mmCIF file with all atom_site columns, N, CA and C in Angstrom:
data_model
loop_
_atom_site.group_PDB
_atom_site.id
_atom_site.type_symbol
_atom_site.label_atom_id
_atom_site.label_alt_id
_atom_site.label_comp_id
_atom_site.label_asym_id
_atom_site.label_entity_id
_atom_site.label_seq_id
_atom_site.pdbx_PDB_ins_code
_atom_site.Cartn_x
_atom_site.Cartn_y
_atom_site.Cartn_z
_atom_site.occupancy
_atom_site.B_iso_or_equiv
_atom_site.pdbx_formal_charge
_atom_site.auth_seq_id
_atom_site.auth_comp_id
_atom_site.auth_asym_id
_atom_site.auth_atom_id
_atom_site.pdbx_PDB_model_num
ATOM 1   N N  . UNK A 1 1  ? -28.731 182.901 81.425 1.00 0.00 ? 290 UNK A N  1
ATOM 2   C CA . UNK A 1 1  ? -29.589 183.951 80.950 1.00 0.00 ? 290 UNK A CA 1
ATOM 3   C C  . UNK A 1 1  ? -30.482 183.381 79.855 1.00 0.00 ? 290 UNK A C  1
ATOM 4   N N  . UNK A 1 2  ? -31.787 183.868 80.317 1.00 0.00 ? 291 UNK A N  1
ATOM 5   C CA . UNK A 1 2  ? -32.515 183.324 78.780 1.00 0.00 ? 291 UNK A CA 1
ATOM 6   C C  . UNK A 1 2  ? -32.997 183.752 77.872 1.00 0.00 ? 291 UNK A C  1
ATOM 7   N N  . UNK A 1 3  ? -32.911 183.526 76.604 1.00 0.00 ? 292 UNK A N  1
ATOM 8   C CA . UNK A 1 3  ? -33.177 183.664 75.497 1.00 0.00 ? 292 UNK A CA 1
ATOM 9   C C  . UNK A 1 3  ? -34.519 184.289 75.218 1.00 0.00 ? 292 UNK A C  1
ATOM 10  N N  . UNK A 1 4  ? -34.660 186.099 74.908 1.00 0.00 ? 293 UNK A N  1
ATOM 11  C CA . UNK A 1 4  ? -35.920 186.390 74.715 1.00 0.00 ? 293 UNK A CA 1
ATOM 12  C C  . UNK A 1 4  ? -36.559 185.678 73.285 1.00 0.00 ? 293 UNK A C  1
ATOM 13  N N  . UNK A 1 5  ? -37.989 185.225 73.559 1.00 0.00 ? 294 UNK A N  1
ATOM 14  C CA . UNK A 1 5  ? -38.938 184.350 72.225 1.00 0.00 ? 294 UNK A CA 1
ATOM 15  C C  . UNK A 1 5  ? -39.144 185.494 71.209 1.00 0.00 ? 294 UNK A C  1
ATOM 16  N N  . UNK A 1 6  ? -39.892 184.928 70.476 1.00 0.00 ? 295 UNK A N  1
ATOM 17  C CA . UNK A 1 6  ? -40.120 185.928 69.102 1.00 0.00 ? 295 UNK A CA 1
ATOM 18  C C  . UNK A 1 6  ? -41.111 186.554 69.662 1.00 0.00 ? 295 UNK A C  1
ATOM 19  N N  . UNK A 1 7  ? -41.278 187.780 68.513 1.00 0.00 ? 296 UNK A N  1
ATOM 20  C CA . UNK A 1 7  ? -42.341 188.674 69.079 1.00 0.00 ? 296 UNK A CA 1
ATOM 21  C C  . UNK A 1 7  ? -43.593 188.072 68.985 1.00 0.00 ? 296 UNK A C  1
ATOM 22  N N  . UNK A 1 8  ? -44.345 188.512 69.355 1.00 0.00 ? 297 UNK A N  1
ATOM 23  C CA . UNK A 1 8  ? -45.705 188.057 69.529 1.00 0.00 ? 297 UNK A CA 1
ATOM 24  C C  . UNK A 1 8  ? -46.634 189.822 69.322 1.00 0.00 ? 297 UNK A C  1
ATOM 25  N N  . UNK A 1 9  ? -47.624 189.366 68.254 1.00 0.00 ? 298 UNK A N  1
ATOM 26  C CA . UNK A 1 9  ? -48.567 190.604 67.934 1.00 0.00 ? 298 UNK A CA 1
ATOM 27  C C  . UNK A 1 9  ? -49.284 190.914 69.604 1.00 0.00 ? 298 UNK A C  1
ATOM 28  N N  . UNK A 1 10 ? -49.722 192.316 69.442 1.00 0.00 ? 299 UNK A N  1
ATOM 29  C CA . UNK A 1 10 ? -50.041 192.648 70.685 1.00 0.00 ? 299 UNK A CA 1
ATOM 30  C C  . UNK A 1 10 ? -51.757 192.397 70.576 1.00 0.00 ? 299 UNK A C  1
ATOM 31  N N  . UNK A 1 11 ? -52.311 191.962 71.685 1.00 0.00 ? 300 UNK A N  1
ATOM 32  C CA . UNK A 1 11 ? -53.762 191.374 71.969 1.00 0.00 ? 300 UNK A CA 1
ATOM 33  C C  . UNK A 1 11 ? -54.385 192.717 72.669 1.00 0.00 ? 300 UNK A C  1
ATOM 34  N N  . UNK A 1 12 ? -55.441 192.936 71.405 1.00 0.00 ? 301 UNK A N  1
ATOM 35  C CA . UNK A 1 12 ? -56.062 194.393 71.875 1.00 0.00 ? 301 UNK A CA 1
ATOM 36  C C  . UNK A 1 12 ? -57.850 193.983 71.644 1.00 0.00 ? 301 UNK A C  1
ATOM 37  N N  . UNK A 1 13 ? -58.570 193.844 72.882 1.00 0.00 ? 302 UNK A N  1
ATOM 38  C CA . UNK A 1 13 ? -59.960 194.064 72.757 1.00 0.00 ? 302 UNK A CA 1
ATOM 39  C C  . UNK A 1 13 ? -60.406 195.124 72.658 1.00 0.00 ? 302 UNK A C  1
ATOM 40  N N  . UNK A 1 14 ? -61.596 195.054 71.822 1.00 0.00 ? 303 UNK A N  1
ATOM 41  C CA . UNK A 1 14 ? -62.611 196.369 72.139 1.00 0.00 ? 303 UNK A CA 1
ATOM 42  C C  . UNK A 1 14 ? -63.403 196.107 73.167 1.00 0.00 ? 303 UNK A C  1
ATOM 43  N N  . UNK A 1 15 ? -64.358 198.087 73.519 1.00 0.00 ? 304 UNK A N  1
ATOM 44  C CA . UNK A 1 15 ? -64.879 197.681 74.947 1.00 0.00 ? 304 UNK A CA 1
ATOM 45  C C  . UNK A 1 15 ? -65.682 196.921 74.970 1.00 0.00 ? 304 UNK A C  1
ATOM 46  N N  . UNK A 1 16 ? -66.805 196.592 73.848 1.00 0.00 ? 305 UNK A N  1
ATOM 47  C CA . UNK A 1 16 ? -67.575 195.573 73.717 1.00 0.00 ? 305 UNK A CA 1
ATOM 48  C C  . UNK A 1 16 ? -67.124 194.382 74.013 1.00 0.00 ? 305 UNK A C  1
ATOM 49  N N  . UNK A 1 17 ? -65.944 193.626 73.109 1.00 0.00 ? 306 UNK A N  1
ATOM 50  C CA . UNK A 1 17 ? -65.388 192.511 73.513 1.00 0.00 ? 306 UNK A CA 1
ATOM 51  C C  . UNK A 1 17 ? -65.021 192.506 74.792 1.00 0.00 ? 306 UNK A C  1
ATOM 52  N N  . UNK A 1 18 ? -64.607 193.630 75.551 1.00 0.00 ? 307 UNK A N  1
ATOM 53  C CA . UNK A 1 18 ? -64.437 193.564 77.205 1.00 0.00 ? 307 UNK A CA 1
ATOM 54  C C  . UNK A 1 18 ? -65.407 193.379 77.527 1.00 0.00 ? 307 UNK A C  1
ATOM 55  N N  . UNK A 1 19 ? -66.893 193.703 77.300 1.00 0.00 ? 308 UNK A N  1
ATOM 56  C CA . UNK A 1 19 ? -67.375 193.825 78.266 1.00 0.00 ? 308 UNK A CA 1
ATOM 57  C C  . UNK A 1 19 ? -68.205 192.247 78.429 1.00 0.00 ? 308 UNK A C  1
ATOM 58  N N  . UNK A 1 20 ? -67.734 191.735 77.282 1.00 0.00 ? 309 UNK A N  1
ATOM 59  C CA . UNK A 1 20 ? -68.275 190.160 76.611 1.00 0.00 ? 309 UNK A CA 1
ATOM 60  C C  . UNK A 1 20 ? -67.435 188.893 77.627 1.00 0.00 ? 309 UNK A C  1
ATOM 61  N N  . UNK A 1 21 ? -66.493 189.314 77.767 1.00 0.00 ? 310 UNK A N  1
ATOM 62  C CA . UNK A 1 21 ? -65.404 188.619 78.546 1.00 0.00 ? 310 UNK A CA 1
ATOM 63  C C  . UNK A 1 21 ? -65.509 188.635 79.691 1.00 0.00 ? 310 UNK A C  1
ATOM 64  N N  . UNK A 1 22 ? -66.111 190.098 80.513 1.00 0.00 ? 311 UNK A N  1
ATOM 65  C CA . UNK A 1 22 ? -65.989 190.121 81.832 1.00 0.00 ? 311 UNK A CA 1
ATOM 66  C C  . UNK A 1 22 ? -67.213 189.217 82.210 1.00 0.00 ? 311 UNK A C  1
ATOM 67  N N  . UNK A 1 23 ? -68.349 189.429 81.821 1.00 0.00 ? 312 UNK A N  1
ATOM 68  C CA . UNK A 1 23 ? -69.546 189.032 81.927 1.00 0.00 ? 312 UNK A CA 1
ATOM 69  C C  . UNK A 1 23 ? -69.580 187.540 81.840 1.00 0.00 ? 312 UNK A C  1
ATOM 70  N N  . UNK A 1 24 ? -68.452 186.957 80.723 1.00 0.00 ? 313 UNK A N  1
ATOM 71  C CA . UNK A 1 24 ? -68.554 185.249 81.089 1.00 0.00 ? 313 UNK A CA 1
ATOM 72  C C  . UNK A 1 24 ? -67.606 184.879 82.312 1.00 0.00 ? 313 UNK A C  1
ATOM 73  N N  . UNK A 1 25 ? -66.830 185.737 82.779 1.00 0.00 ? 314 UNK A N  1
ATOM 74  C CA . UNK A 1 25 ? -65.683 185.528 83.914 1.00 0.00 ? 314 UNK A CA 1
ATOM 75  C C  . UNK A 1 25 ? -66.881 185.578 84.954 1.00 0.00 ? 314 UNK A C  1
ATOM 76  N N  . UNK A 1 26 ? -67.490 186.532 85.274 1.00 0.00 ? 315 UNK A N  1
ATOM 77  C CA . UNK A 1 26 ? -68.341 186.895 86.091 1.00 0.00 ? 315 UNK A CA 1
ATOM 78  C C  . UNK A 1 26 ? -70.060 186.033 86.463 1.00 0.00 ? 315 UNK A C  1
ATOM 79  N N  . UNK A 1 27 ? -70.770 185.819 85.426 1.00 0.00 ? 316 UNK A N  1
ATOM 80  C CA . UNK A 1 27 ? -71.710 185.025 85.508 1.00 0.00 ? 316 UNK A CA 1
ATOM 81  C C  . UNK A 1 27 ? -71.316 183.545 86.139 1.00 0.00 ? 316 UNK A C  1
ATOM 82  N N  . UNK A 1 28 ? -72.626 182.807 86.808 1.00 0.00 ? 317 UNK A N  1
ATOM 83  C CA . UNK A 1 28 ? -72.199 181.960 88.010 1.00 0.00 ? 317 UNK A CA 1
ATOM 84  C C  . UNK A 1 28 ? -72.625 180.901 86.912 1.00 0.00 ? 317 UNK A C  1
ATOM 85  N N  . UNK A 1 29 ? -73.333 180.802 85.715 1.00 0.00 ? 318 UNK A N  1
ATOM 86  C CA . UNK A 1 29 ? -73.730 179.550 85.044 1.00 0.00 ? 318 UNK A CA 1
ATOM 87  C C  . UNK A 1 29 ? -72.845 179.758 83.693 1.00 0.00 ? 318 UNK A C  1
ATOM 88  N N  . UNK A 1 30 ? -71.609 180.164 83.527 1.00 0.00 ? 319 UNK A N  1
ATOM 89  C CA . UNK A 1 30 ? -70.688 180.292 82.354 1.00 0.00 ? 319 UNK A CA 1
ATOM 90  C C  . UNK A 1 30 ? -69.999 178.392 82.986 1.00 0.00 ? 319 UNK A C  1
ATOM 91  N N  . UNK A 1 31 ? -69.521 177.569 81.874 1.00 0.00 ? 320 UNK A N  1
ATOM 92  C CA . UNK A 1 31 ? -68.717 176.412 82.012 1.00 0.00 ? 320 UNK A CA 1
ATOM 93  C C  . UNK A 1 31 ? -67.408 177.446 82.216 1.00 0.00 ? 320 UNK A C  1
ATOM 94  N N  . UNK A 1 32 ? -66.966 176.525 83.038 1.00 0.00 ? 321 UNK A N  1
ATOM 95  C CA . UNK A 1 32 ? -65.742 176.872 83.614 1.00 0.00 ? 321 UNK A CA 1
ATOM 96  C C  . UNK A 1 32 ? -64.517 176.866 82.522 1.00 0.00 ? 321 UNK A C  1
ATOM 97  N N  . UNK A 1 33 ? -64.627 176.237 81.624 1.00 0.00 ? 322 UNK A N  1
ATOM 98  C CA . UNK A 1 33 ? -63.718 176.526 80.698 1.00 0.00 ? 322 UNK A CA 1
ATOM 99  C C  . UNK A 1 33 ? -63.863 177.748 79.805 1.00 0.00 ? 322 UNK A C  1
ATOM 100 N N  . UNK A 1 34 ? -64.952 177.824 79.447 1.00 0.00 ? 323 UNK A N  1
ATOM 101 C CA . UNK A 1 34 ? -65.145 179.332 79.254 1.00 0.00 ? 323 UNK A CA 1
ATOM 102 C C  . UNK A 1 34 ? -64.740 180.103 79.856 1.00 0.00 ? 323 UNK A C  1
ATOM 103 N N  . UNK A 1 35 ? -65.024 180.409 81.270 1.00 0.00 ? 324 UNK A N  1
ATOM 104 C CA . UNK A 1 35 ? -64.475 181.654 82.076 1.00 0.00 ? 324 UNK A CA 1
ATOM 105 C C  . UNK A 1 35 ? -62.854 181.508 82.199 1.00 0.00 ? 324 UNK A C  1
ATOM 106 N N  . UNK A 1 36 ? -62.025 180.516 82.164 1.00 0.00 ? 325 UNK A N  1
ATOM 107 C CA . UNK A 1 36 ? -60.789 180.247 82.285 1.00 0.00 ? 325 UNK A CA 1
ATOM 108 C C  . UNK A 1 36 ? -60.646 180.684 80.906 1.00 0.00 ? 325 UNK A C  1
ATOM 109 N N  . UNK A 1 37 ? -60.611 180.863 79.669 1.00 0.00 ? 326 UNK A N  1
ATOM 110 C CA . UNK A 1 37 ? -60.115 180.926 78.310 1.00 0.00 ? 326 UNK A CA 1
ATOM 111 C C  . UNK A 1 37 ? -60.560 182.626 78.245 1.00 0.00 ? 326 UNK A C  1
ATOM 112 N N  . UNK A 1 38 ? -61.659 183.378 78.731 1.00 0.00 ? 327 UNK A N  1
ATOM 113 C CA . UNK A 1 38 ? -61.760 184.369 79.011 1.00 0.00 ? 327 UNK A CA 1
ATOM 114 C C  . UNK A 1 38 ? -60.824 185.531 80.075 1.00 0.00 ? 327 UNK A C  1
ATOM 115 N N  . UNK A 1 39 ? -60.691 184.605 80.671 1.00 0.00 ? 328 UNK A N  1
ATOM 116 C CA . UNK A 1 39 ? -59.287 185.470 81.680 1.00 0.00 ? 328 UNK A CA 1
ATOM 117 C C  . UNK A 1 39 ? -58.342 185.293 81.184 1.00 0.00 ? 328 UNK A C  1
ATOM 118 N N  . UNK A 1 40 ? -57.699 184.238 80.446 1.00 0.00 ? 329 UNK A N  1
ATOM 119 C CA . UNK A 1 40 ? -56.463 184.943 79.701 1.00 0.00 ? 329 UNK A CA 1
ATOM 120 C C  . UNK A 1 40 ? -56.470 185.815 78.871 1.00 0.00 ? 329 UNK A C  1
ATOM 121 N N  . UNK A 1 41 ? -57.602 185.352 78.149 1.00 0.00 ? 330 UNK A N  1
ATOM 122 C CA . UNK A 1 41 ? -57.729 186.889 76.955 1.00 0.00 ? 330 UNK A CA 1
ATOM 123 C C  . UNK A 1 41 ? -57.586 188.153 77.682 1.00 0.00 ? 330 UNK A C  1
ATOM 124 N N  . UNK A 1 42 ? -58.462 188.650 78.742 1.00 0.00 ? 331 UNK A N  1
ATOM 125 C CA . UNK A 1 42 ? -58.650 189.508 79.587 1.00 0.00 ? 331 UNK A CA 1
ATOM 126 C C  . UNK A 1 42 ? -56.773 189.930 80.035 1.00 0.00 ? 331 UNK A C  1
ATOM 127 N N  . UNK A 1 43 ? -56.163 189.105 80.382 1.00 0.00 ? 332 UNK A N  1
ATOM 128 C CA . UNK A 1 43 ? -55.252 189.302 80.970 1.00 0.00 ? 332 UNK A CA 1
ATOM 129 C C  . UNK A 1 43 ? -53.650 189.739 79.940 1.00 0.00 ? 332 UNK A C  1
ATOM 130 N N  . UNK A 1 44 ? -54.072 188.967 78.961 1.00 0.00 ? 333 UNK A N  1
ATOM 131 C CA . UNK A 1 44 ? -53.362 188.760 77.996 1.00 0.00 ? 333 UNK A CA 1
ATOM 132 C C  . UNK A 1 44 ? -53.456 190.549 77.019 1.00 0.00 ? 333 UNK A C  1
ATOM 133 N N  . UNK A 1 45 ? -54.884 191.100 77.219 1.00 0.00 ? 334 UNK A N  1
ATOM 134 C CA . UNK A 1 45 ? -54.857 192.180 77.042 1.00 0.00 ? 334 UNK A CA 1
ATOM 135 C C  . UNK A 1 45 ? -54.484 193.346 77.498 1.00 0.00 ? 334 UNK A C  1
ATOM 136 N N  . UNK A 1 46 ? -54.139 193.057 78.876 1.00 0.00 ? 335 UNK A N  1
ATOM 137 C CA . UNK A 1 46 ? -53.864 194.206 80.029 1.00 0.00 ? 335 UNK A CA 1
ATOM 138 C C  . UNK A 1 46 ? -52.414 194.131 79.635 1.00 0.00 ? 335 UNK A C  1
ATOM 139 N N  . UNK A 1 47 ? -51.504 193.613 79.178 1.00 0.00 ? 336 UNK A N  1
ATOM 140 C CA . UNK A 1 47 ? -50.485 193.434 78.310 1.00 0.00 ? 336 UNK A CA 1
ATOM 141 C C  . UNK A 1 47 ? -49.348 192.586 79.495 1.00 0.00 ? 336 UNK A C  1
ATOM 142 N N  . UNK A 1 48 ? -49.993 191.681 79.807 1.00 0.00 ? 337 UNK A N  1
ATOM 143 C CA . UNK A 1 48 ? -49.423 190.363 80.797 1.00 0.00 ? 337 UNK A CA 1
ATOM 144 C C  . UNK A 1 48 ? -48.334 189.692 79.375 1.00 0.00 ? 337 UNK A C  1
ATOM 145 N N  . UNK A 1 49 ? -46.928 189.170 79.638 1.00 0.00 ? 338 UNK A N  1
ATOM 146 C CA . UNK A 1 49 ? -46.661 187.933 79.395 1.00 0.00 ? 338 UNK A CA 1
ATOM 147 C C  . UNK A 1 49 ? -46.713 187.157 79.323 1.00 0.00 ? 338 UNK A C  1
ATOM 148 N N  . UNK A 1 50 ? -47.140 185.760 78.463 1.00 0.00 ? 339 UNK A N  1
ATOM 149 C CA . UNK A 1 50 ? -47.823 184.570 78.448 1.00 0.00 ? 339 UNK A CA 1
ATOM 150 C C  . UNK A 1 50 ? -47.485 183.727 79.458 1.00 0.00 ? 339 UNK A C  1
ATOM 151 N N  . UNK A 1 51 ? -46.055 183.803 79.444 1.00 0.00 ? 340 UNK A N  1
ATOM 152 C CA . UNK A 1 51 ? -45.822 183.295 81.023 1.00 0.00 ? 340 UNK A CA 1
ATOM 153 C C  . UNK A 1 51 ? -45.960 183.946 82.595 1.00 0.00 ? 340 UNK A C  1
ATOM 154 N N  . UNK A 1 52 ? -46.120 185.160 82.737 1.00 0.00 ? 341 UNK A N  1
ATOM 155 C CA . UNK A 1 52 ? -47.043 186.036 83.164 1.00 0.00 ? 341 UNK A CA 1
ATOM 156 C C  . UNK A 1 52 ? -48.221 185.581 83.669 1.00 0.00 ? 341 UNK A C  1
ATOM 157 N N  . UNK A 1 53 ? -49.008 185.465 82.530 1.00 0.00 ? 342 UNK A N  1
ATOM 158 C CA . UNK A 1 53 ? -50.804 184.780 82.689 1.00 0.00 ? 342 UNK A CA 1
ATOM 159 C C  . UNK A 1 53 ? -50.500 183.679 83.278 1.00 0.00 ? 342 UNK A C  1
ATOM 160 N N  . UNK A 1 54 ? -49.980 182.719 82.215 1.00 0.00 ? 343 UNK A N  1
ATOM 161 C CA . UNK A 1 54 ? -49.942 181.023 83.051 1.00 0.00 ? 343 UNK A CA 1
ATOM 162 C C  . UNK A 1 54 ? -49.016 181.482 84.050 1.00 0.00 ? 343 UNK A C  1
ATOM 163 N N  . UNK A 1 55 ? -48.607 181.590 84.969 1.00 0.00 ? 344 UNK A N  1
ATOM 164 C CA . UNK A 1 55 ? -48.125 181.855 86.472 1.00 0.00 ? 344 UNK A CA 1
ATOM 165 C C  . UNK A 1 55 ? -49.223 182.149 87.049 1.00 0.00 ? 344 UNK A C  1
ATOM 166 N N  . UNK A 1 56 ? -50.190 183.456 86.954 1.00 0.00 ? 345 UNK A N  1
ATOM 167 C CA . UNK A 1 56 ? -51.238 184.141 87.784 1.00 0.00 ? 345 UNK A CA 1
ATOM 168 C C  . UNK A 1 56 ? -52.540 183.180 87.773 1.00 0.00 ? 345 UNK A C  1
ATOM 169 N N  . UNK A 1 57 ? -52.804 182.151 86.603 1.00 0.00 ? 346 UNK A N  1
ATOM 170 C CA . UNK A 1 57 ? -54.066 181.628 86.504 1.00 0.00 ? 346 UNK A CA 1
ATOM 171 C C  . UNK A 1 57 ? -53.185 180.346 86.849 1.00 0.00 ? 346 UNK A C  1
ATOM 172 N N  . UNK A 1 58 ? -52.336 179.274 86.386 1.00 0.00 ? 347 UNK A N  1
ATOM 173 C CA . UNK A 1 58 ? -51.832 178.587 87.009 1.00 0.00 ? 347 UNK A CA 1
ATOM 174 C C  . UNK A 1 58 ? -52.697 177.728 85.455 1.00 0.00 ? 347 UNK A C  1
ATOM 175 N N  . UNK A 1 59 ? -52.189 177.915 84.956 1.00 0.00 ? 348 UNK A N  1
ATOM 176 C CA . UNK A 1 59 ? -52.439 177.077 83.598 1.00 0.00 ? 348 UNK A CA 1
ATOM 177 C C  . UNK A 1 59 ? -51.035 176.666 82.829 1.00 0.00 ? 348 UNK A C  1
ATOM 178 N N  . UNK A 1 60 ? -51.320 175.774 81.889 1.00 0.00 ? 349 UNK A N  1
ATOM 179 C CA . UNK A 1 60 ? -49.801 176.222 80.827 1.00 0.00 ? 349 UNK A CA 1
ATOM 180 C C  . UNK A 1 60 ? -49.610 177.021 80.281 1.00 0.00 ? 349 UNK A C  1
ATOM 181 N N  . UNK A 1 61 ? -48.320 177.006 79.831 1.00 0.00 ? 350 UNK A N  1
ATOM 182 C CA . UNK A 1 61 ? -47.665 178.705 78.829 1.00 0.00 ? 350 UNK A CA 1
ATOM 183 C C  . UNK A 1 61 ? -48.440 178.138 77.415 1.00 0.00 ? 350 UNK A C  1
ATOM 184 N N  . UNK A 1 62 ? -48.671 176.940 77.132 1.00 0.00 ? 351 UNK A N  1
ATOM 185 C CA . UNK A 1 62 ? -48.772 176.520 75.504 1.00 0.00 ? 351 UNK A CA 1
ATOM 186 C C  . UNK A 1 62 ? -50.703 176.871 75.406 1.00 0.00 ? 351 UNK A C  1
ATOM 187 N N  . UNK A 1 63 ? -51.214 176.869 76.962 1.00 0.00 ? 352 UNK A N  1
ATOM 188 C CA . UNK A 1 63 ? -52.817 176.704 76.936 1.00 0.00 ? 352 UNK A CA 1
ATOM 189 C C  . UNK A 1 63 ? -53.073 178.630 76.751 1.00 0.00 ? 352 UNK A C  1
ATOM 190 N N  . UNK A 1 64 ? -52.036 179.071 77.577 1.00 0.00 ? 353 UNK A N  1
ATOM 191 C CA . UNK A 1 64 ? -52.346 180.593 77.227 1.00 0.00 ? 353 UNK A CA 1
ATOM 192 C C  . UNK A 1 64 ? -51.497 180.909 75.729 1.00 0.00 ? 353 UNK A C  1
ATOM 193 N N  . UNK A 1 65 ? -50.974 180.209 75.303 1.00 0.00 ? 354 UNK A N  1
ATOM 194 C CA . UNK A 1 65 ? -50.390 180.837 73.649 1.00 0.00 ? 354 UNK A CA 1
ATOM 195 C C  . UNK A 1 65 ? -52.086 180.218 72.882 1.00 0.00 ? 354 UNK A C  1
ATOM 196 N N  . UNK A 1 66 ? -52.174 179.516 73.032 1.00 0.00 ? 355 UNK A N  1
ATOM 197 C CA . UNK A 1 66 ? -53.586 178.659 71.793 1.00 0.00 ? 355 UNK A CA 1
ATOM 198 C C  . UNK A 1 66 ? -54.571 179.674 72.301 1.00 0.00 ? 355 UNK A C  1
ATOM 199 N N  . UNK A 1 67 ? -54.918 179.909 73.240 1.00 0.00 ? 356 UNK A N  1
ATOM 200 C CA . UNK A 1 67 ? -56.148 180.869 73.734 1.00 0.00 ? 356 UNK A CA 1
ATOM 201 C C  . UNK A 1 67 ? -55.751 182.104 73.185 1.00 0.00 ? 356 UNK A C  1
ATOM 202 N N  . UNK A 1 68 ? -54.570 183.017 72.930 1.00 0.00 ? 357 UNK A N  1
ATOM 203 C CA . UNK A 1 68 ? -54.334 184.048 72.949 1.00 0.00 ? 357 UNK A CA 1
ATOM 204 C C  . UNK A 1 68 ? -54.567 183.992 71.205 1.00 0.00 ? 357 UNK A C  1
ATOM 205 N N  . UNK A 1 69 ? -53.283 183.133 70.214 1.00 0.00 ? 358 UNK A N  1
ATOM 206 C CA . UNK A 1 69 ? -53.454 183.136 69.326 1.00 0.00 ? 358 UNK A CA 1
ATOM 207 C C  . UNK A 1 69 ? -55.114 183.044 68.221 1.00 0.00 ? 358 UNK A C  1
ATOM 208 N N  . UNK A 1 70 ? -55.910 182.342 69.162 1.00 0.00 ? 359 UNK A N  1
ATOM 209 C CA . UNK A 1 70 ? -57.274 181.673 68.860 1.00 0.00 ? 359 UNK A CA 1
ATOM 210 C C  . UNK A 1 70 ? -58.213 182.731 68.776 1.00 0.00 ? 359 UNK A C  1
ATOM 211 N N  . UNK A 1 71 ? -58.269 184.207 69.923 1.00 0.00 ? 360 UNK A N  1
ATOM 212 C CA . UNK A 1 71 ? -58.699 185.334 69.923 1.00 0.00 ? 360 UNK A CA 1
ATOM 213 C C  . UNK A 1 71 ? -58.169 186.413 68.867 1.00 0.00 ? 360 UNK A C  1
ATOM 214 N N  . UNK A 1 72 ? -57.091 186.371 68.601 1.00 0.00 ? 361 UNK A N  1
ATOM 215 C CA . UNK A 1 72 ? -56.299 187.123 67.620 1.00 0.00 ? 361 UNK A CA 1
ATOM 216 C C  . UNK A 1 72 ? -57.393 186.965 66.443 1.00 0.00 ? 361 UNK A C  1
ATOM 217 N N  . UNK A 1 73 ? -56.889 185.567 65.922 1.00 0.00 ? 362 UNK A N  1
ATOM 218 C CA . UNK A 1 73 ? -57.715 185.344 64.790 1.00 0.00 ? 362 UNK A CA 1
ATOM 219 C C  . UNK A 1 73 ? -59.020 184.982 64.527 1.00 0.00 ? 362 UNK A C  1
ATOM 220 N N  . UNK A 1 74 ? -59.828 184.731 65.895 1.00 0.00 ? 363 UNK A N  1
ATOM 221 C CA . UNK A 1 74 ? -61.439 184.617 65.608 1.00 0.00 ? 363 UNK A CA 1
ATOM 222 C C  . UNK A 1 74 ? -62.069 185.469 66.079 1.00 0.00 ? 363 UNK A C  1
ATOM 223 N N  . UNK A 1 75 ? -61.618 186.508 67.375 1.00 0.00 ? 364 UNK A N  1
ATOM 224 C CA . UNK A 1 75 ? -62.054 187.111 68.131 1.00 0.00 ? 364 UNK A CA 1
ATOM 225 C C  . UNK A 1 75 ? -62.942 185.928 68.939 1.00 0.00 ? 364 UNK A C  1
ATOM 226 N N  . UNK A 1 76 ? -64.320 186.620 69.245 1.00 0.00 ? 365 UNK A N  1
ATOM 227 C CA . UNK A 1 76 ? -64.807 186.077 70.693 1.00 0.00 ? 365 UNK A CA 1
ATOM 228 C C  . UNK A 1 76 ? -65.493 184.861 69.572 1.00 0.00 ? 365 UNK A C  1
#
C-alpha cells in the first residue's frame, strides 16, 4: 500500500488565465513546449493528480510538480 504525499495547495485559474492557456494549447504557431506546460496547468486545474496529469500527457510526475508549482507562484 502506498504512502499518501503531502498536501499540495490546490491550482485554481481565473477565466482569463483559462482562456490564456487554452489559446496557447490551441494556436498552431505556440512552441510546443509552451502548449505542453499549458496543459498541465489546464489539467492540473480541473483538479487531476500530478500523477494523474503525467499518466494522461505522458510526461514526468517531477515535470508536472515544477510546472504546477511555477504557476502557483508566477501565474502565466
Amino acid at each position: 500500500m502506498s504512502r499518501p504525499g503531502p498536501k499540495i495547495p490546490p491550482l485554481s485559474v481565473t477565466d482569463a488565465q483559462r482562456a490564456v492557456l487554452e489559446g496557447w494549447v490551441r494556436r498552431r504557431s505556440t512552441a510546443q513546449a509552451l502548449a505542453q506546460r499549458s496543459r498541465i496547468v489546464l489539467e492540473c486545474a480541473e483538479g487531476h493528480s500530478i500523477m494523474e496529469v503525467s499518466r494522461r500527457l505522458n510526461v514526468a510526475a517531477d515535470t508536472v510538480r515544477t510546472w504546477r508549482r511555477r504557476f502557483i507562484e508566477r501565474g502565466l
